[in-house]
PDB file of C-alpha atoms in Angstrom:
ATOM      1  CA  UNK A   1     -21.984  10.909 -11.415  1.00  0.00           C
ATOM      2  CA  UNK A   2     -23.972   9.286  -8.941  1.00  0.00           C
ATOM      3  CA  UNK A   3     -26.173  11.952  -6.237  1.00  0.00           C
ATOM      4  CA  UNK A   4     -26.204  10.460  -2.765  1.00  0.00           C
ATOM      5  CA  UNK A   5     -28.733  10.951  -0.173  1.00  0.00           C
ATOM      6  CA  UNK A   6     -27.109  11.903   3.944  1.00  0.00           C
ATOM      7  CA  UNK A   7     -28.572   8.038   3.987  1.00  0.00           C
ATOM      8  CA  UNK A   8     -26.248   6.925   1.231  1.00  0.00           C
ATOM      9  CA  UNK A   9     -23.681   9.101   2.634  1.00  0.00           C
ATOM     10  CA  UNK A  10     -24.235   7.472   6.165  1.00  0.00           C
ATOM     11  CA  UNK A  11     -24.513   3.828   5.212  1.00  0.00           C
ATOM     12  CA  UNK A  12     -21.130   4.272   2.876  1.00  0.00           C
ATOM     13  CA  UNK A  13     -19.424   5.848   5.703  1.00  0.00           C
ATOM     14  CA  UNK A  14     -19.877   2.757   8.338  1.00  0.00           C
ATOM     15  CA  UNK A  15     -19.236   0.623   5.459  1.00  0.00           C
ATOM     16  CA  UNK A  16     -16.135   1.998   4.916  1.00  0.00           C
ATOM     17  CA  UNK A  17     -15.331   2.460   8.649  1.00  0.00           C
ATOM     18  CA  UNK A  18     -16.310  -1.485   8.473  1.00  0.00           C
ATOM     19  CA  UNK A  19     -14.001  -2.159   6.176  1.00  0.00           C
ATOM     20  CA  UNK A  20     -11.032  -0.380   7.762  1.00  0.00           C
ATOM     21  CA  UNK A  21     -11.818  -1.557  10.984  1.00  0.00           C
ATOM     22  CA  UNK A  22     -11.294  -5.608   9.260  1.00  0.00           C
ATOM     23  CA  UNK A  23      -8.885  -4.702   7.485  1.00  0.00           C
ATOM     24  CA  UNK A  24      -6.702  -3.178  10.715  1.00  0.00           C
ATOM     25  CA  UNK A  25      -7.485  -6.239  12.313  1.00  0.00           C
ATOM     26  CA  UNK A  26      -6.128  -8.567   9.894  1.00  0.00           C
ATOM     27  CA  UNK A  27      -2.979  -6.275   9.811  1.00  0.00           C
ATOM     28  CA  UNK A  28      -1.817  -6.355  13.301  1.00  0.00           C
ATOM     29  CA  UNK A  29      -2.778 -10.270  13.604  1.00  0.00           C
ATOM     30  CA  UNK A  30      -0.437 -10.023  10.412  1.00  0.00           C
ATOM     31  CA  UNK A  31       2.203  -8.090  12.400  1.00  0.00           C
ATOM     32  CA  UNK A  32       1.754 -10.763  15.428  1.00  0.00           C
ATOM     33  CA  UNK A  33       2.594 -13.551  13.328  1.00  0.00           C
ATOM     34  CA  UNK A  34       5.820 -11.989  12.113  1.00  0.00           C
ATOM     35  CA  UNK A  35       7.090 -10.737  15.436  1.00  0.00           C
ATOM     36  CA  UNK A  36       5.950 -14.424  16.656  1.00  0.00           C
ATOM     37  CA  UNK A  37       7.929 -16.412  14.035  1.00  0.00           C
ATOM     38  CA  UNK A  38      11.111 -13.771  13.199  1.00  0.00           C
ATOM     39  CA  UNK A  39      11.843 -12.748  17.090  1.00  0.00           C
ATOM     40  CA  UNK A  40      12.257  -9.347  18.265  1.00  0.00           C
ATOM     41  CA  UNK A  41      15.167  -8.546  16.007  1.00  0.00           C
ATOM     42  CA  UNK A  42      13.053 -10.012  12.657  1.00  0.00           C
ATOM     43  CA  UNK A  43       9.977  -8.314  13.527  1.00  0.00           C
ATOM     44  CA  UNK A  44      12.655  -4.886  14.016  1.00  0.00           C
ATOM     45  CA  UNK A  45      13.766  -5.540  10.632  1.00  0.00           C
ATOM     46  CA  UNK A  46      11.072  -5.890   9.025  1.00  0.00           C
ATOM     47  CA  UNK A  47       9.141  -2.941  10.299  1.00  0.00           C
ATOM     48  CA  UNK A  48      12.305  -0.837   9.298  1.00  0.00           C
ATOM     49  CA  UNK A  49      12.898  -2.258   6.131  1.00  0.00           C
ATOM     50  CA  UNK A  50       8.667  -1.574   5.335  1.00  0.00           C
ATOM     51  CA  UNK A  51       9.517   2.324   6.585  1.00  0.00           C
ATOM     52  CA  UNK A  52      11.114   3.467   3.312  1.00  0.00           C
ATOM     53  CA  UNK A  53       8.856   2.212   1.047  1.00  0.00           C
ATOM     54  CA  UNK A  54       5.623   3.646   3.128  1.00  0.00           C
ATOM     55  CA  UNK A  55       7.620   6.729   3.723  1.00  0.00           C
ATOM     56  CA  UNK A  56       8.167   7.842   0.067  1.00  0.00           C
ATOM     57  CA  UNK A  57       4.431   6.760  -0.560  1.00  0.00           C
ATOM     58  CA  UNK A  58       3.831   9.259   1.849  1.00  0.00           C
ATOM     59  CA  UNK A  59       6.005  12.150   0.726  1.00  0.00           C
ATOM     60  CA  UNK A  60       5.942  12.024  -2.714  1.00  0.00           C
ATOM     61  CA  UNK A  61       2.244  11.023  -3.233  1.00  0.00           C
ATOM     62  CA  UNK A  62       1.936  14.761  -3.627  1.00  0.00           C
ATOM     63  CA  UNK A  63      -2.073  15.061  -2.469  1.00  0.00           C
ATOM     64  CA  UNK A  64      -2.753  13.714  -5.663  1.00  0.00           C
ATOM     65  CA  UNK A  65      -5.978  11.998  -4.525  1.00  0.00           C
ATOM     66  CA  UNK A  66      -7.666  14.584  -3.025  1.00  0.00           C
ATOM     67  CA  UNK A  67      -6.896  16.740  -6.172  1.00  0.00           C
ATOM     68  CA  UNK A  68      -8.173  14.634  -8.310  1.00  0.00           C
ATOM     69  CA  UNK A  69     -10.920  14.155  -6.095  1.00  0.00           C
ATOM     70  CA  UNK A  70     -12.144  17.508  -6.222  1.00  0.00           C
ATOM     71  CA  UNK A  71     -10.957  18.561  -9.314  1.00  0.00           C
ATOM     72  CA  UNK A  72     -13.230  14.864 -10.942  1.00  0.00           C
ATOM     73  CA  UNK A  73     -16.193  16.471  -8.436  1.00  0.00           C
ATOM     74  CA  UNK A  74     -16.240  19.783  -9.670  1.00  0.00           C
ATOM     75  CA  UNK A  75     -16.166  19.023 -13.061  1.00  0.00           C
ATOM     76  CA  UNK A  76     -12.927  20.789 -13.853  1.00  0.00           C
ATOM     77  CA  UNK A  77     -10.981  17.213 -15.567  1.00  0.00           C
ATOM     78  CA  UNK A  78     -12.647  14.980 -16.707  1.00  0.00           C
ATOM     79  CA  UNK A  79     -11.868  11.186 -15.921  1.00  0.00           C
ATOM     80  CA  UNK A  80      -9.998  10.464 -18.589  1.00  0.00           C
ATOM     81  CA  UNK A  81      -7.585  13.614 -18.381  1.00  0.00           C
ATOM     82  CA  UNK A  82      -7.158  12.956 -14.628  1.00  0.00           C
ATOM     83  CA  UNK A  83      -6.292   9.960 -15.345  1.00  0.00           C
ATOM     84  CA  UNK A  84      -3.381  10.693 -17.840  1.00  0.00           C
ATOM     85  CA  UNK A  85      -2.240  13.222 -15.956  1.00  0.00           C
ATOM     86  CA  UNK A  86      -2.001  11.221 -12.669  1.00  0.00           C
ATOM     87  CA  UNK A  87      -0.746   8.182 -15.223  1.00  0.00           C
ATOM     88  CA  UNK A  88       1.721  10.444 -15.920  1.00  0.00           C
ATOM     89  CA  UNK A  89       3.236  11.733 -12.607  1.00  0.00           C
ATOM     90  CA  UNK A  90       2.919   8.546 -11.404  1.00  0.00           C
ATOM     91  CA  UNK A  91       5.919   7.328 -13.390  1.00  0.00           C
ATOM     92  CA  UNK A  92       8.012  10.099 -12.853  1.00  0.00           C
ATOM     93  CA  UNK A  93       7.384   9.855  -9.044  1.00  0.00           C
ATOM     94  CA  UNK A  94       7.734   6.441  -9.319  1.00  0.00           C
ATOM     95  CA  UNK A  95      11.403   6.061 -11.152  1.00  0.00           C
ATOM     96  CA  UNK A  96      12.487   9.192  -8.799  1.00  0.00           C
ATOM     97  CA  UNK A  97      11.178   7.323  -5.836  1.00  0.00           C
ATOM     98  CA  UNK A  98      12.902   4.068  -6.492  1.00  0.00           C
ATOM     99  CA  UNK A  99      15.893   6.448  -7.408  1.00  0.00           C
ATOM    100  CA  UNK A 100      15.530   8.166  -4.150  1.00  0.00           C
ATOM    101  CA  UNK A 101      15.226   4.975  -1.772  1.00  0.00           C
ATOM    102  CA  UNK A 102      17.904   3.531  -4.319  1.00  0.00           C
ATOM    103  CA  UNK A 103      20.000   5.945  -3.013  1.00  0.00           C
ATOM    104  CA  UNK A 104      19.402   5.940   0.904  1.00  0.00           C
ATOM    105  CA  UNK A 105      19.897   1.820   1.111  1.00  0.00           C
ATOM    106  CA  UNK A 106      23.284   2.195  -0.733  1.00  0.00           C
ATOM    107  CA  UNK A 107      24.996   4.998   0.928  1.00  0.00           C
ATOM    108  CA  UNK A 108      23.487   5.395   3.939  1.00  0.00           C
ATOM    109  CA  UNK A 109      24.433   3.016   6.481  1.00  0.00           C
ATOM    110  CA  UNK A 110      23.443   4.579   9.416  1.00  0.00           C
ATOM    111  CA  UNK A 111      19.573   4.939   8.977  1.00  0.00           C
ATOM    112  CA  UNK A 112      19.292   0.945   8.515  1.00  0.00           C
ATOM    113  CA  UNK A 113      22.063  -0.792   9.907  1.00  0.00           C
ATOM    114  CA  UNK A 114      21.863  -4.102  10.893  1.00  0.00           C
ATOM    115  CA  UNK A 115      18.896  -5.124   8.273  1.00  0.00           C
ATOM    116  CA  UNK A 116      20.479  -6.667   5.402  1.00  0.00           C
ATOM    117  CA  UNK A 117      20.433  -5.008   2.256  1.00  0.00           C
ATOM    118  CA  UNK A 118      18.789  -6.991  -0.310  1.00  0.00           C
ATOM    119  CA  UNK A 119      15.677  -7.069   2.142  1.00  0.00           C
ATOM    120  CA  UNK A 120      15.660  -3.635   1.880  1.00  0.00           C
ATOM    121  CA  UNK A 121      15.827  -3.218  -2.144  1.00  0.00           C
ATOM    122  CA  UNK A 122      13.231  -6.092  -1.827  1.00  0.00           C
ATOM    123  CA  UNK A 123      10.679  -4.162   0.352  1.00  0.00           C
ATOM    124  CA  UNK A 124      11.535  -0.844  -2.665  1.00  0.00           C
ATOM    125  CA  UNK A 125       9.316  -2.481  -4.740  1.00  0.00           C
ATOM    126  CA  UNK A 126       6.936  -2.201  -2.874  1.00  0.00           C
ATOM    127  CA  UNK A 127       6.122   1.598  -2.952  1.00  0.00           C
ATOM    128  CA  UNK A 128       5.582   2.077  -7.024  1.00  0.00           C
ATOM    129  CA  UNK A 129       2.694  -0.090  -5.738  1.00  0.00           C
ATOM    130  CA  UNK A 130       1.855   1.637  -2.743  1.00  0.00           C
ATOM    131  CA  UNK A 131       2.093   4.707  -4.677  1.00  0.00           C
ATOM    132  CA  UNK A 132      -0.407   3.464  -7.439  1.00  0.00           C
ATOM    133  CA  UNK A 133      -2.790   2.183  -4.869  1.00  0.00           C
ATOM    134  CA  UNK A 134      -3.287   5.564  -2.979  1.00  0.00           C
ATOM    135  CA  UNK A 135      -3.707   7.093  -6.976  1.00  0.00           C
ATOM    136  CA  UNK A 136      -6.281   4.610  -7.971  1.00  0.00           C
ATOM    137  CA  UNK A 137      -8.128   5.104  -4.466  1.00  0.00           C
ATOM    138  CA  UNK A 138      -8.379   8.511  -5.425  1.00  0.00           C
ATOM    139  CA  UNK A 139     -10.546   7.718  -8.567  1.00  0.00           C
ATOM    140  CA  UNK A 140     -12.661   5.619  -6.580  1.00  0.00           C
ATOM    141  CA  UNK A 141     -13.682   8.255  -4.242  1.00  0.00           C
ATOM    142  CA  UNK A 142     -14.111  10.848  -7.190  1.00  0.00           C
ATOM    143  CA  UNK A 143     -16.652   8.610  -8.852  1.00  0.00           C
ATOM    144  CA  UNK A 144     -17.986   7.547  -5.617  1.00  0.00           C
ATOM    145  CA  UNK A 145     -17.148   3.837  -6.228  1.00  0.00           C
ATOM    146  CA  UNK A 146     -16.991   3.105  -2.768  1.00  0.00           C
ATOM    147  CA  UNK A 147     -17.784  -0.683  -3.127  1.00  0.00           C
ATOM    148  CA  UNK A 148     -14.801  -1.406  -5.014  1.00  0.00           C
ATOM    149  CA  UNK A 149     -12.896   0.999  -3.471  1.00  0.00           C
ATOM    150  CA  UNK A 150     -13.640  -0.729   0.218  1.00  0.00           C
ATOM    151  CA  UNK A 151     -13.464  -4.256  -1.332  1.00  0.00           C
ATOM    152  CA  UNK A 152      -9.868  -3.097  -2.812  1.00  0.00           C
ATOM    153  CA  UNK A 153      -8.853  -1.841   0.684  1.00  0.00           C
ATOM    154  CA  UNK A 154      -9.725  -5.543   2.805  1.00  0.00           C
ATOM    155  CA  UNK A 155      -8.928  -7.733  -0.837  1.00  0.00           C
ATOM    156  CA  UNK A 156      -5.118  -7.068   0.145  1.00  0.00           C
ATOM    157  CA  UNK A 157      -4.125  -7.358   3.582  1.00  0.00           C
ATOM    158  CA  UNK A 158      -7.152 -10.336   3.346  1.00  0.00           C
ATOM    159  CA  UNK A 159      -4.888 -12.228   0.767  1.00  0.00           C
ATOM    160  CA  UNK A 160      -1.523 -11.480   2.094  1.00  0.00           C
ATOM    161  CA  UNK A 161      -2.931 -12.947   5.369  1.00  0.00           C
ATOM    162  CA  UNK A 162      -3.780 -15.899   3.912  1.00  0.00           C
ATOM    163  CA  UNK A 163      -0.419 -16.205   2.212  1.00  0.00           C
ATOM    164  CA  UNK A 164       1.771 -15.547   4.761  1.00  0.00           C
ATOM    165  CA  UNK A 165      -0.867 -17.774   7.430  1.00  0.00           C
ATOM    166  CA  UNK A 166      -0.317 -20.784   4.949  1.00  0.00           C
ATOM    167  CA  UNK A 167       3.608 -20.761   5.277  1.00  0.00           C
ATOM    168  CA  UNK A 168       3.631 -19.929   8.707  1.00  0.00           C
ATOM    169  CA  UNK A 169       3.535 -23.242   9.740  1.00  0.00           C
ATOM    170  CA  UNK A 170       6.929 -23.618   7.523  1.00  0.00           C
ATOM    171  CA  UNK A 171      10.704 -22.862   9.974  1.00  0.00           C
ATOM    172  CA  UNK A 172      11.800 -20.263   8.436  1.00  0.00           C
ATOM    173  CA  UNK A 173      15.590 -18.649   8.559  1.00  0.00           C
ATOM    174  CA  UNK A 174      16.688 -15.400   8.977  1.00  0.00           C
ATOM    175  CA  UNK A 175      17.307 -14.988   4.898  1.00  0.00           C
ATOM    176  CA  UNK A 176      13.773 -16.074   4.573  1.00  0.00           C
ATOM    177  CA  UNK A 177      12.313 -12.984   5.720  1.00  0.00           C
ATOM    178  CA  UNK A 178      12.042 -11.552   2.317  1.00  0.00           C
ATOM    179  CA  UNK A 179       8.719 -13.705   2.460  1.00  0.00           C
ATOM    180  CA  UNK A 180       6.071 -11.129   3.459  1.00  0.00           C
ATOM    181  CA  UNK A 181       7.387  -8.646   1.304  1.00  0.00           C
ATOM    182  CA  UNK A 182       7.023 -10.841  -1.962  1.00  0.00           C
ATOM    183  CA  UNK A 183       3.728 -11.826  -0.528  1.00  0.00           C
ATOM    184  CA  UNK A 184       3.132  -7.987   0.235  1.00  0.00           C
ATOM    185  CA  UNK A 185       3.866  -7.344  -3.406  1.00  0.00           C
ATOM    186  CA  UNK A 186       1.809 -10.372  -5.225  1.00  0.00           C
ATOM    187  CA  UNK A 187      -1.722  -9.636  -3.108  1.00  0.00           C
ATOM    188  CA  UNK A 188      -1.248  -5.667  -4.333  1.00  0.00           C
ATOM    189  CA  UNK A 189      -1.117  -6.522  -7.847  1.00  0.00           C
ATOM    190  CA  UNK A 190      -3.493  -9.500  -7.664  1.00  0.00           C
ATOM    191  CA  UNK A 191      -5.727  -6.578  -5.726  1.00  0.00           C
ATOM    192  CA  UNK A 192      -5.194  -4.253  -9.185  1.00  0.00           C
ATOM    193  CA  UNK A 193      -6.372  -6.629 -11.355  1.00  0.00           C
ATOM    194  CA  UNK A 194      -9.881  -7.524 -10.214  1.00  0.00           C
TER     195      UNK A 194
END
């Protein structure tokens, strides 16, 4: 494990703060374009559609990361038994997760009416890799990789950007909106594998 100095500590903070900062930027020029080229009720649907998937990340990532944070830090796991621990939780969150939302889009009309349906099991897939990203963040932190971690944090709203800016100039329909999501879903696993 690496020792940092307060410098260290200060210069990876306003990186980091840097980095967010960007990468909130790009993400509401994102969320401009789609309200610009789906209307109101597109830019509605897709915000609701992207709620269940975020939401489950958020419930059911368990405070994971921070636990493995601190239990990497103080020595008490080592990497490697973090890792298949958190390897391991991660698929049973996962399949309950998709189970979960699974459930709400089919027998639940209430919560998301008027978004069609296979936008919303389209935007699902999106939290087993939500869910993996907040996990591998955590490992990051614990070994104080915060270069990758901050370059893995702007790499993906960066890319789906750039994706979604390229076909922007295209007309798109109201069946097209599934667009952002697969692009959503391509620049988080593209962001896994560097």
């Amino acid at each position: 494990m690496k020792k940092f100095s307060s410098d260290h500590l200060l210069s990876n903070t306003l990186k980091n703060i840097g980095y967010q900062l960007a990468s909130s930027a790009i993400q509401i020029i994102m969320l401009s374009l789609v309200a610009r080229i789906f209307g109101p009720e597109g830019n509605g649907q897709y915000g609701l559609a992207m709620l269940l998937p975020l939401l489950l990340t958020t419930i059911l990532n368990l405070g994971i990361s921070p636990a493995n944070i601190y239990f990497i830090n103080s020595q008490q796991l080592s990497l490697s038994e973090a890792w298949k621990s958190t390897l391991k939780l991660y698929i049973i969150l996962s399949i309950s997760g998709l189970c979960i939302g699974y459930s709400i889009i089919t027998y639940t009309e209430v919560i998301f009416s008027g978004v069609p349906k296979n936008l919303l099991y389209l935007s699902l897939l999106v939290f087993p890799i939500s869910l993996l990203n907040s996990f591998i963040s955590g490992f990051f932190q614990a070994t104080k990789n915060f270069k990758t971690l901050n370059q893995i944090t702007f790499i993906t709203p960066v890319m789906t950007f750039s994706f979604f800016f390229s076909l922007s100039g295209l007309r798109f329909e109201r069946y097209q909106m599934a667009y952002p999501f697969r692009f959503y879903l391509h620049t988080h696993h593209f962001s896994f594998c560097l």
